[in-house]
Every structure is written in C-alpha cells, then in structure tokens.
Tab-separated table of C-alpha atoms and ligand atoms in Angstrom:
chain	number	residue	atom	x	y	z
A	1	UNK	CA	13.184	-28.870	41.514
A	2	UNK	CA	10.767	-29.873	38.756
A	3	UNK	CA	11.751	-32.472	36.177
A	4	UNK	CA	11.910	-31.855	32.453
A	5	UNK	CA	8.766	-33.893	31.855
A	6	UNK	CA	6.797	-32.024	34.569
A	7	UNK	CA	7.966	-28.765	33.017
A	8	UNK	CA	6.950	-29.951	29.568
A	9	UNK	CA	3.476	-30.779	30.896
A	10	UNK	CA	3.144	-27.232	32.243
A	11	UNK	CA	4.307	-25.809	28.906
A	12	UNK	CA	1.842	-28.057	27.050
A	13	UNK	CA	-1.015	-26.712	29.200
A	14	UNK	CA	0.099	-23.224	28.373
A	15	UNK	CA	0.110	-24.079	24.654
A	16	UNK	CA	-3.470	-25.326	24.909
A	17	UNK	CA	-4.422	-22.087	26.616
A	18	UNK	CA	-2.662	-20.055	23.898
A	19	UNK	CA	-4.758	-21.851	21.265
A	20	UNK	CA	-7.987	-21.103	23.170
A	21	UNK	CA	-7.171	-17.467	23.812
A	22	UNK	CA	-5.995	-16.777	20.261
A	23	UNK	CA	-8.496	-18.591	18.042
A	24	UNK	CA	-8.019	-18.775	14.272
A	25	UNK	CA	-4.326	-17.834	14.433
A	26	UNK	CA	-2.661	-21.050	13.196
A	27	UNK	CA	0.654	-19.411	12.311
A	28	UNK	CA	0.930	-17.917	15.789
A	29	UNK	CA	0.097	-21.286	17.365
A	30	UNK	CA	2.779	-22.910	15.199
A	31	UNK	CA	5.417	-20.365	16.233
A	32	UNK	CA	4.491	-20.695	19.919
A	33	UNK	CA	4.639	-24.507	19.728
A	34	UNK	CA	7.996	-24.393	17.991
A	35	UNK	CA	9.511	-22.314	20.817
A	36	UNK	CA	7.721	-23.706	23.876
A	37	UNK	CA	8.353	-27.309	22.854
A	38	UNK	CA	12.093	-26.720	23.230
A	39	UNK	CA	12.197	-24.756	26.490
A	40	UNK	CA	11.647	-27.561	29.028
A	41	UNK	CA	15.375	-28.221	29.625
A	42	UNK	CA	16.152	-24.594	30.505
A	43	UNK	CA	12.982	-23.991	32.540
A	44	UNK	CA	13.591	-27.189	34.503
A	45	UNK	CA	17.246	-26.280	35.094
A	46	UNK	CA	16.652	-22.674	36.188
A	47	UNK	CA	13.779	-22.357	38.676
A	48	UNK	CA	13.477	-18.588	38.197
A	49	UNK	CA	12.147	-19.250	34.686
A	50	UNK	CA	9.316	-21.355	36.115
A	51	UNK	CA	8.086	-18.277	37.988
A	52	UNK	CA	4.315	-18.034	37.458
A	53	UNK	CA	3.467	-15.563	34.773
A	54	UNK	CA	6.849	-15.229	33.077
A	55	UNK	CA	6.145	-17.322	29.995
A	56	UNK	CA	2.485	-16.226	30.057
A	57	UNK	CA	3.713	-12.632	29.701
A	58	UNK	CA	6.154	-13.608	26.970
A	59	UNK	CA	3.398	-15.047	24.745
A	60	UNK	CA	1.068	-12.063	25.194
A	61	UNK	CA	1.968	-8.978	23.098
A	62	UNK	CA	2.504	-5.803	25.100
A	63	UNK	CA	0.297	-3.976	22.602
A	64	UNK	CA	-1.615	-4.825	19.391
A	65	UNK	CA	-2.834	-2.086	17.103
A	66	UNK	CA	-5.287	-2.660	14.229
A	67	UNK	CA	-6.483	0.167	12.059
A	68	UNK	CA	-8.353	1.133	8.917
A	69	UNK	CA	-6.284	2.247	5.916
A	70	UNK	CA	-8.469	4.046	3.356
A	71	UNK	CA	-6.804	5.178	0.109
A	72	UNK	CA	-7.761	6.035	-3.466
A	73	UNK	CA	-6.684	4.010	-6.488
A	74	UNK	CA	-5.768	5.583	-9.831
A	75	UNK	CA	-9.418	5.477	-10.924
A	76	UNK	CA	-10.432	7.508	-7.889
A	77	UNK	CA	-12.105	4.522	-6.220
A	78	UNK	CA	-11.800	4.329	-2.445
A	79	UNK	CA	-10.119	1.151	-1.212
A	80	UNK	CA	-10.024	0.013	2.400
A	81	UNK	CA	-7.266	-2.164	3.816
A	82	UNK	CA	-6.435	-3.203	7.335
A	83	UNK	CA	-3.218	-2.171	9.085
A	84	UNK	CA	-1.481	-3.910	11.990
A	85	UNK	CA	1.342	-3.283	14.406
A	86	UNK	CA	2.033	-5.808	17.137
A	87	UNK	CA	4.448	-4.521	19.770
A	88	UNK	CA	5.359	-7.820	21.315
A	89	UNK	CA	8.168	-7.345	23.788
A	90	UNK	CA	10.362	-4.370	24.685
A	91	UNK	CA	12.431	-5.840	27.535
A	92	UNK	CA	15.651	-5.494	25.508
A	93	UNK	CA	14.984	-2.257	23.625
A	94	UNK	CA	12.503	-0.497	21.355
A	95	UNK	CA	10.228	-2.833	19.400
A	96	UNK	CA	11.950	-3.712	16.132
A	97	UNK	CA	10.622	-5.684	13.192
A	98	UNK	CA	9.443	-5.250	9.632
A	99	UNK	CA	6.215	-4.345	7.893
A	100	UNK	CA	4.672	-6.883	5.506
A	101	UNK	CA	2.302	-5.862	2.704
A	102	UNK	CA	0.691	-9.023	1.327
A	103	UNK	CA	-2.933	-10.149	0.880
A	104	UNK	CA	-2.347	-13.070	3.282
A	105	UNK	CA	-1.586	-10.723	6.213
A	106	UNK	CA	-3.863	-10.994	9.236
A	107	UNK	CA	-3.403	-10.617	12.983
A	108	UNK	CA	-2.215	-14.211	13.469
A	109	UNK	CA	0.473	-13.867	10.780
A	110	UNK	CA	1.745	-10.627	12.302
A	111	UNK	CA	1.767	-12.199	15.784
A	112	UNK	CA	3.781	-15.197	14.594
A	113	UNK	CA	6.302	-12.878	12.996
A	114	UNK	CA	6.433	-10.615	16.059
A	115	UNK	CA	6.895	-13.566	18.401
A	116	UNK	CA	9.775	-14.958	16.316
A	117	UNK	CA	11.285	-11.506	16.208
A	118	UNK	CA	11.661	-11.342	20.015
A	119	UNK	CA	14.069	-14.285	20.067
A	120	UNK	CA	15.816	-13.351	16.825
A	121	UNK	CA	16.539	-9.856	18.060
A	122	UNK	CA	17.778	-11.212	21.390
A	123	UNK	CA	20.179	-13.525	19.533
A	124	UNK	CA	21.839	-10.594	17.777
A	125	UNK	CA	23.116	-9.434	21.179
A	126	UNK	CA	21.917	-5.900	20.362
A	127	UNK	CA	19.430	-3.731	22.276
A	128	UNK	CA	16.233	-4.328	20.311
A	129	UNK	CA	12.830	-5.679	21.354
A	130	UNK	CA	10.437	-7.579	19.109
A	131	UNK	CA	7.542	-6.312	16.988
A	132	UNK	CA	6.028	-6.675	13.529
A	133	UNK	CA	3.370	-5.025	11.411
A	134	UNK	CA	1.858	-4.745	7.992
A	135	UNK	CA	-1.283	-4.782	5.945
A	136	UNK	CA	-3.354	-7.006	3.674
A	137	UNK	CA	-2.596	-4.496	0.885
A	138	UNK	CA	-1.229	-6.172	-2.267
A	139	UNK	CA	1.374	-3.995	-4.032
A	140	UNK	CA	1.518	-6.309	-7.088
A	141	UNK	CA	0.253	-4.511	-10.163
A	142	UNK	CA	-0.224	-1.196	-8.349
A	143	UNK	CA	1.249	1.991	-9.828
A	144	UNK	CA	3.914	3.953	-7.938
A	145	UNK	CA	1.316	6.631	-7.226
A	146	UNK	CA	-1.061	4.073	-5.701
A	147	UNK	CA	1.697	2.584	-3.550
A	148	UNK	CA	2.619	6.084	-2.400
A	149	UNK	CA	-0.963	6.957	-1.464
A	150	UNK	CA	-1.352	3.667	0.375
A	151	UNK	CA	1.907	4.182	2.319
A	152	UNK	CA	0.844	7.712	3.232
A	153	UNK	CA	-2.539	6.502	4.484
A	154	UNK	CA	-0.879	3.667	6.436
A	155	UNK	CA	1.593	6.030	8.125
A	156	UNK	CA	-1.173	8.530	8.921
A	157	UNK	CA	-2.250	6.121	11.664
A	158	UNK	CA	1.001	4.256	12.365
A	159	UNK	CA	2.983	7.393	13.204
A	160	UNK	CA	1.334	7.699	16.654
A	161	UNK	CA	2.676	4.342	17.736
A	162	UNK	CA	6.282	4.477	16.534
A	163	UNK	CA	9.441	6.484	17.239
A	164	UNK	CA	13.186	5.990	17.425
A	165	UNK	CA	12.985	5.098	21.139
A	166	UNK	CA	9.613	3.329	20.945
A	167	UNK	CA	9.137	1.170	17.888
A	168	UNK	CA	11.236	1.066	14.720
A	169	UNK	CA	9.687	-0.688	11.688
A	170	UNK	CA	11.573	-1.843	8.572
A	171	UNK	CA	10.768	-3.807	5.396
A	172	UNK	CA	9.538	-7.357	4.861
A	173	UNK	CA	7.517	-9.004	2.073
A	174	UNK	CA	6.130	-6.287	-0.208
A	175	UNK	CA	7.965	-3.501	1.618
A	176	UNK	CA	11.328	-2.482	0.167
A	177	UNK	CA	13.228	0.741	-0.393
A	178	UNK	CA	10.399	2.403	-2.350
A	179	UNK	CA	7.812	1.813	0.375
A	180	UNK	CA	10.172	2.811	3.216
A	181	UNK	CA	10.792	6.087	1.330
A	182	UNK	CA	7.091	6.917	1.102
A	183	UNK	CA	6.503	5.886	4.722
A	184	UNK	CA	9.413	7.988	5.976
A	185	UNK	CA	8.263	10.995	3.949
A	186	UNK	CA	4.791	10.867	5.462
A	187	UNK	CA	6.174	10.417	8.999
A	188	UNK	CA	8.366	13.491	8.507
A	189	UNK	CA	5.450	15.504	7.113
A	190	UNK	CA	3.088	14.635	9.970
A	191	UNK	CA	5.544	15.000	12.843
A	192	UNK	CA	7.754	17.778	11.447
A	193	UNK	CA	10.754	15.827	12.729
A	194	UNK	CA	13.839	14.551	10.922
A	195	UNK	CA	13.871	11.396	13.015
A	196	UNK	CA	16.044	9.113	10.938
A	197	UNK	CA	16.003	6.327	13.536
A	198	UNK	CA	12.235	5.788	13.263
A	199	UNK	CA	12.505	3.450	10.259
A	200	UNK	CA	15.326	1.310	8.888
A	201	UNK	CA	16.032	0.214	5.341
A	202	UNK	CA	16.142	3.860	4.241
A	203	UNK	CA	17.839	5.031	1.059
A	204	UNK	CA	21.561	5.545	1.217
A	205	UNK	CA	21.450	9.295	0.639
A	206	UNK	CA	19.073	9.948	3.542
A	207	UNK	CA	20.050	7.905	6.545
A	208	UNK	CA	20.151	4.352	5.222
A	209	UNK	CA	23.017	2.011	6.009
A	210	UNK	CA	25.246	0.454	3.402
A	211	UNK	CA	24.763	-3.346	3.282
A	212	UNK	CA	21.243	-3.198	4.831
A	213	UNK	CA	19.599	-4.410	1.591
A	214	UNK	CA	22.108	-7.258	1.380
A	215	UNK	CA	22.199	-8.126	5.085
A	216	UNK	CA	19.532	-10.827	5.455
A	217	UNK	CA	20.670	-12.861	2.455
A	218	UNK	CA	24.381	-12.376	3.127
A	219	UNK	CA	23.885	-13.251	6.790
A	220	UNK	CA	21.993	-16.439	5.962
A	221	UNK	CA	24.772	-17.624	3.665
A	222	UNK	CA	27.332	-16.911	6.408
A	223	UNK	CA	25.212	-18.948	8.822
A	224	UNK	CA	24.986	-21.840	6.339
A	225	UNK	CA	28.759	-21.659	5.845
A	226	UNK	CA	29.287	-21.838	9.616
A	227	UNK	CA	27.066	-24.929	9.848
A	228	UNK	CA	29.025	-26.562	7.030
A	229	UNK	CA	32.329	-25.666	8.724
A	230	UNK	CA	31.200	-27.630	11.785
A	231	UNK	CA	31.074	-30.640	9.463
A	232	UNK	CA	34.451	-29.961	7.909
A	233	UNK	CA	33.048	-28.559	4.659
A	234	UNK	CA	32.703	-25.204	2.940
A	235	UNK	CA	30.537	-23.592	0.281
A	236	UNK	CA	32.990	-23.978	-2.572
A	237	UNK	CA	31.471	-26.029	-5.373
A	238	UNK	CA	28.180	-26.754	-3.580
A	239	UNK	CA	24.932	-26.558	-5.530
A	240	UNK	CA	22.212	-24.533	-3.837
A	241	UNK	CA	18.464	-24.187	-4.328
A	242	UNK	CA	16.985	-20.845	-3.293
A	243	UNK	CA	13.269	-20.017	-3.264
A	244	UNK	CA	11.851	-16.525	-3.730
A	245	UNK	CA	13.200	-13.736	-5.903
A	246	UNK	CA	12.810	-10.756	-3.596
A	247	UNK	CA	15.211	-8.971	-1.310
A	248	UNK	CA	16.334	-11.988	0.702
A	249	UNK	CA	16.607	-14.405	-2.233
A	250	UNK	CA	18.573	-12.014	-4.453
A	251	UNK	CA	21.276	-11.288	-1.887
A	252	UNK	CA	21.405	-14.927	-0.822
A	253	UNK	CA	22.214	-15.842	-4.419
A	254	UNK	CA	24.756	-13.001	-4.614
A	255	UNK	CA	26.673	-14.191	-1.540
A	256	UNK	CA	26.478	-17.873	-2.469
A	257	UNK	CA	27.996	-17.045	-5.849
A	258	UNK	CA	30.695	-14.861	-4.289
A	259	UNK	CA	31.711	-17.719	-1.983
A	260	UNK	CA	31.991	-20.264	-4.795
A	261	UNK	CA	28.624	-22.045	-4.611
A	262	UNK	CA	26.307	-22.467	-7.588
A	263	UNK	CA	22.796	-21.135	-6.914
A	264	UNK	CA	20.608	-22.716	-9.581
A	265	UNK	CA	17.043	-21.642	-8.744
A	266	UNK	CA	14.767	-18.774	-7.815
A	267	UNK	CA	10.977	-18.532	-7.683
A	268	UNK	CA	7.908	-16.426	-7.105
A	269	UNK	CA	4.265	-17.265	-6.573
A	270	UNK	CA	3.913	-18.193	-10.275
A	271	UNK	CA	6.530	-20.975	-10.246
A	272	UNK	CA	10.287	-21.411	-10.352
A	273	UNK	CA	13.272	-21.078	-12.637
A	274	UNK	CA	16.130	-23.540	-12.778
A	275	UNK	CA	19.318	-22.388	-14.453
A	276	UNK	CA	22.035	-25.011	-14.619
A	277	UNK	CA	24.717	-22.383	-15.286
A	278	UNK	CA	23.783	-20.584	-12.080
A	279	UNK	CA	21.376	-17.663	-11.698
A	280	UNK	CA	22.479	-14.560	-13.624
A	281	UNK	CA	21.982	-11.916	-10.948
A	282	UNK	CA	22.148	-8.880	-13.219
A	283	UNK	CA	19.252	-10.284	-15.217
A	284	UNK	CA	17.273	-11.281	-12.119
A	285	UNK	CA	17.778	-7.854	-10.506
A	286	UNK	CA	16.720	-6.126	-13.723
A	287	UNK	CA	13.503	-8.156	-13.903
A	288	UNK	CA	12.633	-8.078	-10.205
A	289	UNK	CA	14.025	-4.807	-8.855
A	290	UNK	CA	13.709	-2.558	-11.910
A	291	UNK	CA	10.829	-3.960	-13.978
A	292	UNK	CA	8.956	-5.581	-11.047
A	293	UNK	CA	8.230	-8.522	-13.382
A	294	UNK	CA	7.700	-12.277	-12.912
A	295	UNK	CA	10.378	-15.002	-12.938
A	296	UNK	CA	9.218	-16.565	-16.218
A	297	UNK	CA	10.687	-13.488	-17.938
A	298	UNK	CA	14.086	-14.610	-16.620
A	299	UNK	CA	13.851	-17.977	-18.393
A	300	UNK	CA	12.641	-16.321	-21.600
A	301	UNK	CA	15.591	-13.936	-21.712
A	302	UNK	CA	18.357	-16.150	-20.325
A	303	UNK	CA	18.535	-18.683	-23.136
A	304	UNK	CA	19.100	-22.446	-23.201
A	305	UNK	CA	20.513	-22.965	-19.680
A	306	UNK	CA	17.302	-21.887	-17.925
A	307	UNK	CA	13.735	-23.129	-17.858
A	308	UNK	CA	10.598	-21.981	-16.071
A	309	UNK	CA	8.479	-24.540	-14.214
A	310	UNK	CA	4.997	-23.089	-13.665
A	311	UNK	CA	3.549	-23.793	-10.228
A	312	UNK	CA	6.500	-26.008	-9.188
A	313	UNK	CA	8.650	-25.906	-6.064
A	314	UNK	CA	12.411	-25.478	-6.165
A	315	UNK	CA	12.937	-28.331	-3.683
A	316	UNK	CA	12.571	-30.903	-6.472
A	317	UNK	CA	15.871	-29.723	-7.990
A	318	UNK	CA	18.772	-31.820	-6.606
A	319	UNK	CA	21.134	-29.752	-4.426
A	320	UNK	CA	23.619	-29.823	-1.539
A	321	UNK	CA	22.045	-26.806	0.164
A	322	UNK	CA	18.532	-25.396	0.415
A	323	UNK	CA	17.855	-21.793	1.416
A	324	UNK	CA	14.109	-21.079	1.598
A	325	UNK	CA	13.749	-17.313	1.144
A	326	UNK	CA	10.114	-16.624	0.203
A	327	UNK	CA	7.464	-17.187	2.882
A	328	UNK	CA	6.137	-19.315	5.764
A	329	UNK	CA	5.401	-23.033	5.345
A	330	UNK	CA	6.828	-23.202	1.820
A	331	UNK	CA	8.869	-26.358	2.512
A	332	UNK	CA	6.753	-29.268	3.772
A	333	UNK	CA	7.336	-32.898	4.704
A	334	UNK	CA	7.217	-34.103	1.087
A	335	UNK	CA	9.694	-31.437	0.043
A	336	UNK	CA	11.988	-32.403	2.931
A	337	UNK	CA	11.815	-36.059	1.879
A	338	UNK	CA	12.747	-35.066	-1.686
A	339	UNK	CA	15.665	-32.938	-0.477
A	340	UNK	CA	16.932	-35.785	1.717
A	341	UNK	CA	16.600	-38.277	-1.127
A	342	UNK	CA	18.689	-35.948	-3.277
A	343	UNK	CA	21.421	-35.742	-0.623
A	344	UNK	CA	20.917	-32.272	0.856
A	345	UNK	CA	23.491	-31.429	3.550
A	346	UNK	CA	22.111	-28.216	5.035
A	347	UNK	CA	18.889	-26.200	5.060
A	348	UNK	CA	19.190	-22.600	6.231
A	349	UNK	CA	16.074	-20.436	6.566
A	350	UNK	CA	16.232	-16.975	4.984
A	351	UNK	CA	12.462	-16.602	5.294
A	352	UNK	CA	10.566	-16.714	8.590
A	353	UNK	CA	9.205	-20.184	9.457
A	354	UNK	CA	9.394	-21.461	5.848
A	355	UNK	CA	9.830	-25.078	6.956
A	356	UNK	CA	6.847	-26.885	8.485
A	357	UNK	CA	7.431	-28.577	11.888
A	358	UNK	CA	7.081	-32.039	10.291
A	359	UNK	CA	9.711	-31.128	7.683
A	360	UNK	CA	12.105	-29.786	10.338
A	361	UNK	CA	11.742	-33.029	12.255
A	362	UNK	CA	12.424	-35.127	9.160
A	363	UNK	CA	15.501	-33.102	8.195
A	364	UNK	CA	16.960	-33.278	11.693
A	365	UNK	CA	16.279	-37.024	11.912
A	366	UNK	CA	18.153	-37.479	8.624
A	367	UNK	CA	21.158	-35.607	10.029
A	368	UNK	CA	20.757	-32.558	7.792
A	369	UNK	CA	22.150	-29.370	9.371
A	370	UNK	CA	19.118	-27.148	9.929
A	371	UNK	CA	19.445	-23.395	10.598
A	372	UNK	CA	16.161	-21.894	11.895
A	373	UNK	CA	15.199	-18.451	10.609
A	374	UNK	CA	15.405	-16.739	13.961
A	375	UNK	CA	19.139	-17.429	13.918
A	376	UNK	CA	19.977	-17.741	10.221
A	377	UNK	CA	18.134	-14.658	8.945
A	378	UNK	CA	18.942	-12.383	11.897
A	379	UNK	CA	21.542	-10.490	9.833
A	380	UNK	CA	18.844	-8.195	8.428
A	381	UNK	CA	17.591	-6.933	11.736
A	382	UNK	CA	21.150	-6.799	13.083
A	383	UNK	CA	22.182	-4.376	10.341
A	384	UNK	CA	18.946	-2.461	10.939
A	385	UNK	CA	20.153	-1.964	14.522
A	386	UNK	CA	23.506	-0.804	13.110
A	387	UNK	CA	21.567	1.645	10.914
A	388	UNK	CA	19.901	2.978	14.092
A	389	UNK	CA	23.335	3.367	15.705
A	390	UNK	CA	24.617	5.323	12.694
A	391	UNK	CA	21.492	7.521	12.685
A	392	UNK	CA	21.904	8.235	16.388
A	393	UNK	CA	25.515	9.292	15.900
A	394	UNK	CA	24.621	11.172	12.674
A	395	UNK	CA	27.292	9.314	10.803
A	396	UNK	CA	27.597	6.584	8.201
A	397	UNK	CA	29.962	3.662	8.141
A	398	UNK	CA	31.733	2.160	5.151
A	399	UNK	CA	30.349	-0.965	3.508
A	400	UNK	CA	33.444	-2.843	4.673
A	401	UNK	CA	32.832	-1.902	8.296
A	402	UNK	CA	29.154	-2.896	8.209
A	403	UNK	CA	29.953	-6.170	6.489
A	404	UNK	CA	32.606	-6.969	9.045
A	405	UNK	CA	30.181	-6.302	11.891
A	406	UNK	CA	27.557	-8.454	10.150
A	407	UNK	CA	30.034	-11.319	9.796
A	408	UNK	CA	30.987	-11.050	13.487
A	409	UNK	CA	27.336	-11.058	14.546
A	410	UNK	CA	26.490	-14.096	12.404
A	411	UNK	CA	29.507	-15.984	13.745
A	412	UNK	CA	28.503	-15.128	17.274
A	413	UNK	CA	24.874	-16.223	16.697
A	414	UNK	CA	26.076	-19.508	15.247
A	415	UNK	CA	28.425	-20.104	18.191
A	416	UNK	CA	25.742	-19.185	20.725
A	417	UNK	CA	23.189	-21.560	19.183
A	418	UNK	CA	25.716	-24.347	18.833
A	419	UNK	CA	27.049	-24.058	22.378
A	420	UNK	CA	23.596	-23.653	23.922
A	421	UNK	CA	22.365	-26.804	22.174
A	422	UNK	CA	25.367	-28.705	23.532
A	423	UNK	CA	24.865	-27.294	27.032
A	424	UNK	CA	21.292	-28.572	27.103
A	425	UNK	CA	22.093	-32.012	25.730
A	426	UNK	CA	20.953	-31.628	22.112
A	427	UNK	CA	24.218	-31.186	20.168
A	428	UNK	CA	23.795	-29.981	16.591
A	429	UNK	CA	20.162	-28.950	17.205
A	430	UNK	CA	20.194	-25.280	16.195
A	431	UNK	CA	16.429	-24.967	16.772
A	432	UNK	CA	16.747	-25.748	20.463
A	433	UNK	CA	19.962	-23.726	20.751
A	434	UNK	CA	18.399	-20.633	19.165
A	435	UNK	CA	15.191	-20.821	21.161
A	436	UNK	CA	16.894	-21.324	24.523
A	437	UNK	CA	19.623	-18.727	23.970
A	438	UNK	CA	17.098	-16.112	22.805
A	439	UNK	CA	14.727	-16.988	25.636
A	440	UNK	CA	17.416	-16.723	28.323
A	441	UNK	CA	18.348	-13.192	27.316
A	442	UNK	CA	14.757	-11.920	27.137
A	443	UNK	CA	13.611	-13.785	30.265
A	444	UNK	CA	16.516	-12.420	32.323
A	445	UNK	CA	15.645	-8.863	31.296
A	446	UNK	CA	11.935	-9.403	32.026
A	447	UNK	CA	12.669	-10.830	35.465
A	448	UNK	CA	15.003	-7.942	36.302
A	449	UNK	CA	12.402	-5.368	35.240
A	450	UNK	CA	9.560	-6.741	37.377
A	451	UNK	CA	5.981	-7.643	36.590
A	452	UNK	CA	4.966	-5.208	33.852
B	1	LIG	P1	10.115	-9.684	-0.933
B	1	LIG	O1	8.755	-9.104	-0.997
B	1	LIG	O2	11.268	-8.875	-1.391
B	1	LIG	O3	10.145	-11.062	-1.731
B	1	LIG	C1	9.288	-12.111	-1.397
B	1	LIG	C2	9.469	-13.228	-2.395
B	1	LIG	O4	8.771	-14.380	-1.926
B	1	LIG	C3	8.880	-12.905	-3.767
B	1	LIG	O5	9.595	-13.586	-4.737
B	1	LIG	C4	7.460	-13.446	-3.641
B	1	LIG	O6	6.859	-13.789	-4.872
B	1	LIG	C5	7.694	-14.691	-2.816
B	1	LIG	N1	6.489	-14.987	-2.042
B	1	LIG	C6	5.943	-14.231	-1.062
B	1	LIG	N2	4.822	-14.781	-0.599
B	1	LIG	C7	4.661	-15.908	-1.314
B	1	LIG	C8	3.697	-16.932	-1.297
B	1	LIG	N3	2.653	-16.887	-0.437
B	1	LIG	N4	3.852	-17.966	-2.153
B	1	LIG	C9	4.903	-18.008	-3.005
B	1	LIG	N5	5.852	-17.057	-3.075
B	1	LIG	C10	5.735	-16.034	-2.233
B	1	LIG	O7	10.303	-10.150	0.595
B	1	LIG	P2	11.663	-10.441	1.366
B	1	LIG	O8	12.656	-11.044	0.458
B	1	LIG	O9	12.014	-9.238	2.140
B	1	LIG	O10	11.180	-11.525	2.437
B	1	LIG	C11	11.209	-12.938	2.158
B	1	LIG	C12	11.150	-13.700	3.483
B	1	LIG	O11	12.279	-13.343	4.298
B	1	LIG	C13	9.924	-13.435	4.358
B	1	LIG	O12	9.590	-14.617	5.048
B	1	LIG	C14	10.427	-12.407	5.350
B	1	LIG	O13	9.662	-12.414	6.555
B	1	LIG	C15	11.841	-12.925	5.595
B	1	LIG	N6	12.777	-11.955	6.125
B	1	LIG	C16	13.027	-10.763	5.465
B	1	LIG	C17	13.942	-9.884	5.978
B	1	LIG	C18	14.332	-8.647	5.253
B	1	LIG	O14	15.307	-8.009	5.668
B	1	LIG	N7	13.671	-8.270	4.166
B	1	LIG	C19	14.610	-10.132	7.273
B	1	LIG	C20	14.354	-11.435	7.825
B	1	LIG	C21	13.447	-12.292	7.271
B	1	LIG	P3	5.612	-12.934	-5.420
B	1	LIG	O15	6.190	-11.604	-5.818
B	1	LIG	O16	5.064	-13.720	-6.541
B	1	LIG	O17	4.638	-12.799	-4.270
C-alpha cells in the first residue's frame, strides 16, 4: 500500500511530464494540476487506481482533430480560421461538450475544457463522455449571413467526426441557438439524415429541449443554494454579483431573482454594469439576445439606478454571493481578497475555471463556500443529455418535468461532492469532492473496459 505522499509524488511527476508533452498549453496544465493535485487520497486508498497507465490514459485525449475553416465574408474576401474537436474520453458514453467560437481559442484551451468536461459529465450520473471543440472565429460584429457561412464551413469538416452515438457537440461562448441552427442545417444537408441527437441546444420547434437555454445558469444557482443550505442559510435577500451577460449569466440572474436574491451586476469584455435595484432582465435580454449589443447600452437605458464601469471587474462590488459566468481566469487572487474583505459567503462557478488556483485557495482558507464549475455548472450538459434522451424517444417533455429533473441532478451532484469530500477527510471542500467523485466513475469504467 502506497502512502498519500508517495502517491502525490507520482502524480507530481506525471504533471511535469504533462507539461513537457503538451508545451504552450497553460490552460490545460492548469486544469490537469487542479484535478491531479486532489487525487492522492483516492489513488492511495484504492490500489487499482495506481495501475500503471490509468491516469496517463486519462490525461491523453482519445482523439484530437484540427482543421482549416475557409469562408467568405460579406465583401467576398476569403477568411481562414482554425477548427478543433478534442474527443477526450468516451468510457461513459459518446463524447459530449460544447463548441466555443472566440478569438482566444487554441488547442490548449479546448483541451482544458475537454478535460474538465470528463469529470463534469461523470458527476451528472448520466451516460456521456467528455469532449470539446470550437474555433478562433470571432462572431462579434459579423452579419447573420457571415455567421451562417462560417458555421456551414465549420460543419463541412466536423460532420465526419460526430454523430448521435459518437460525439454530440452543443453551445459554449459565441455559440448559441443561432449557431446551433446553422450547424444542424449543414449537418442535415451533408448527411441527408434527420439525426436530432447529433447536436444539443437546438430550437424548440425542431428537437430542442425546454429549459436547455436556462439549464446552466439555473443549475448553478441551485448548487449555490445547496451550499448555503449546508450553512443554515438560503438565497432570500442575498446580494449577488454575476459576471458575463451571455447565456449562463442571463439565466443565473433570472433564477437568483426568482429565488429572492438581488443580482446587481453583469459584464462583458468592455466593462461591467452595477444596478442597485437589481438587473432588469427584460432590458438585458433585449440588448444582448435581440440587439447583440454591449452592456453600456443597459446603463444608458436603465436610468439612475445603474452605472457602467468601463474596463472594471464586478468583484469590486460588495456582495454575499459571487457567480462568475464569463470565462476562464476572470477572478484572481486580488479579486478574491476583495470579495473576502466585503464578506462574501459563497462563490459558485457558472463559467469553466473562472477562478485562478491562487484565488480558490484564498477563498477556501477564508471559509468561503466554493463550488467548482465541473459541479456547479453541470446543469447545462445534464439537460443536454436529457435533450438526447427526448430525441432518441422522439418525444418532448414539459418544462416542469425537465426542471424537476435538473433540480434532482443538481441536488445529487451537491450531495455526491459533499459526501465524497467528507469520506476523504476534506469536509466542505467541493473541489476535492467533485474531482474524486468524477474520477472514480470514469476510472472504474476505464478499468472495466481494458487498455484501450
Ligand atoms: P456566451 O457567449 O453566451 O457569453 C459569454 C459572456 O462572457 C459574454 O458576456 C462575453 O462578453 C463574456 N466573455 C467571454 N470571454 C470573455 C473574456 N475573455 N473577457 C471578458 N468577458 C468575456 O457564453 P456562455 O454564457 O455560454 O458561457 C459562459 C461561460 O460558461 C464559459 O466559461 C462557458 O465555458 C461556461 N459554460 C457554458 C455552458 C452553456 O451551457 N452555455 C455550460 C457550462 C459552462 P463579450 O461578448 O464582450 O465577449
């Protein structure tokens, strides 16, 4: 039997090797560190997990596809972007994970997201493996026709790698209902198949699930509420800061408001808005979902209660709860210190890896309840899997049924993380709980299925 510290030494060697074998992928290194630094207790306790090659296989994607995406802009000029799909692990089911269209996308970013996705998907308890994809295409400022041509060009290569039993993409940053529509249309045209289960996040009239757009934000608020319940509190009357103003942020604000909290901020890459009366969601949706505008327009139209802070970060606004819902590494050590100084009680990640490792450490040290994205934002992919189930049965469920299932899944994820952390001697540490519980499920399936 190896000790925890011997096991940690082995895992540290592996982390060094990961850095050498995957140069210039800092986000992937960060995600691998975050998981492998918490696994020593379970690997030391269960010798089968120390089997040579198991964790080495887990950190190596099963398949990585990179491809050229040529398309024409409205002036007839040919543009060339790069497309990615990383099929990380299919031990539990078809690869499942979103597509991100953002200029910052590169292979390392997609690998970090795909790696996180393995454990997140395992935590849902559903039969889905982990994958992620996207492109360095920037949809901001592009016409609908340009976005359509880009999506068609992207799918013209991607279609060979995906399928309802193989790999099922969905949305992420820069990919919402409009993009999924164009992608699905091109898949149908090329394959001549009505294969609804090949993509999730579809429109409601053609195979989409009710509550899928809301699921990530709603699920994160339910996770935050469960963390607060552990401390004998609820959401009623709490002030919340939310970053981002896209899909996840909007439905986070909607659920917070419905449960009696006051969400006072939103942001985009230009800065943030603080609205002491609480964010007016109709106005925000109009600006972001209909007009595809910037958040400063919100402050201009809202009146005296709101102001726009160019270039600022929402974390400087005093609040009981913080729900980062924009992008990776958006909440650093200084932000964490500010939140703690202002008395924050819980931080729950709607985005993927928004909190830097130093900030996570600081928050946990200060006794702040911290919900890591792979647990807290798993509601989105969970409802995607429910969309696949509805597609398979050629049926559609009511909003009430989907929401009930989402609530059950989020409660179960919270309980699993909480109990696993206790079992391994780190009570209240949801990071360790989520990593170990996700790892156990995937590792057991990989061991049962042999060396592949
Ligand atoms: P959207 O594209 O709908 O919205 C993203 C928001 O974040 C926008 O307000 C955007 O502002 C802002 N943002 C993005 N990148 C940056 C950046 N580099 N700096 C500052 N602001 C930025 O994406 P989603 O809401 O779907 O995704 C948000 C996060 O949630 C991501 O981390 C994603 O991986 C995660 N997530 C999403 C799920 C989903 O179901 N959609 C599921 C689970 C996690 P701007 O327009 O100015 O760029």
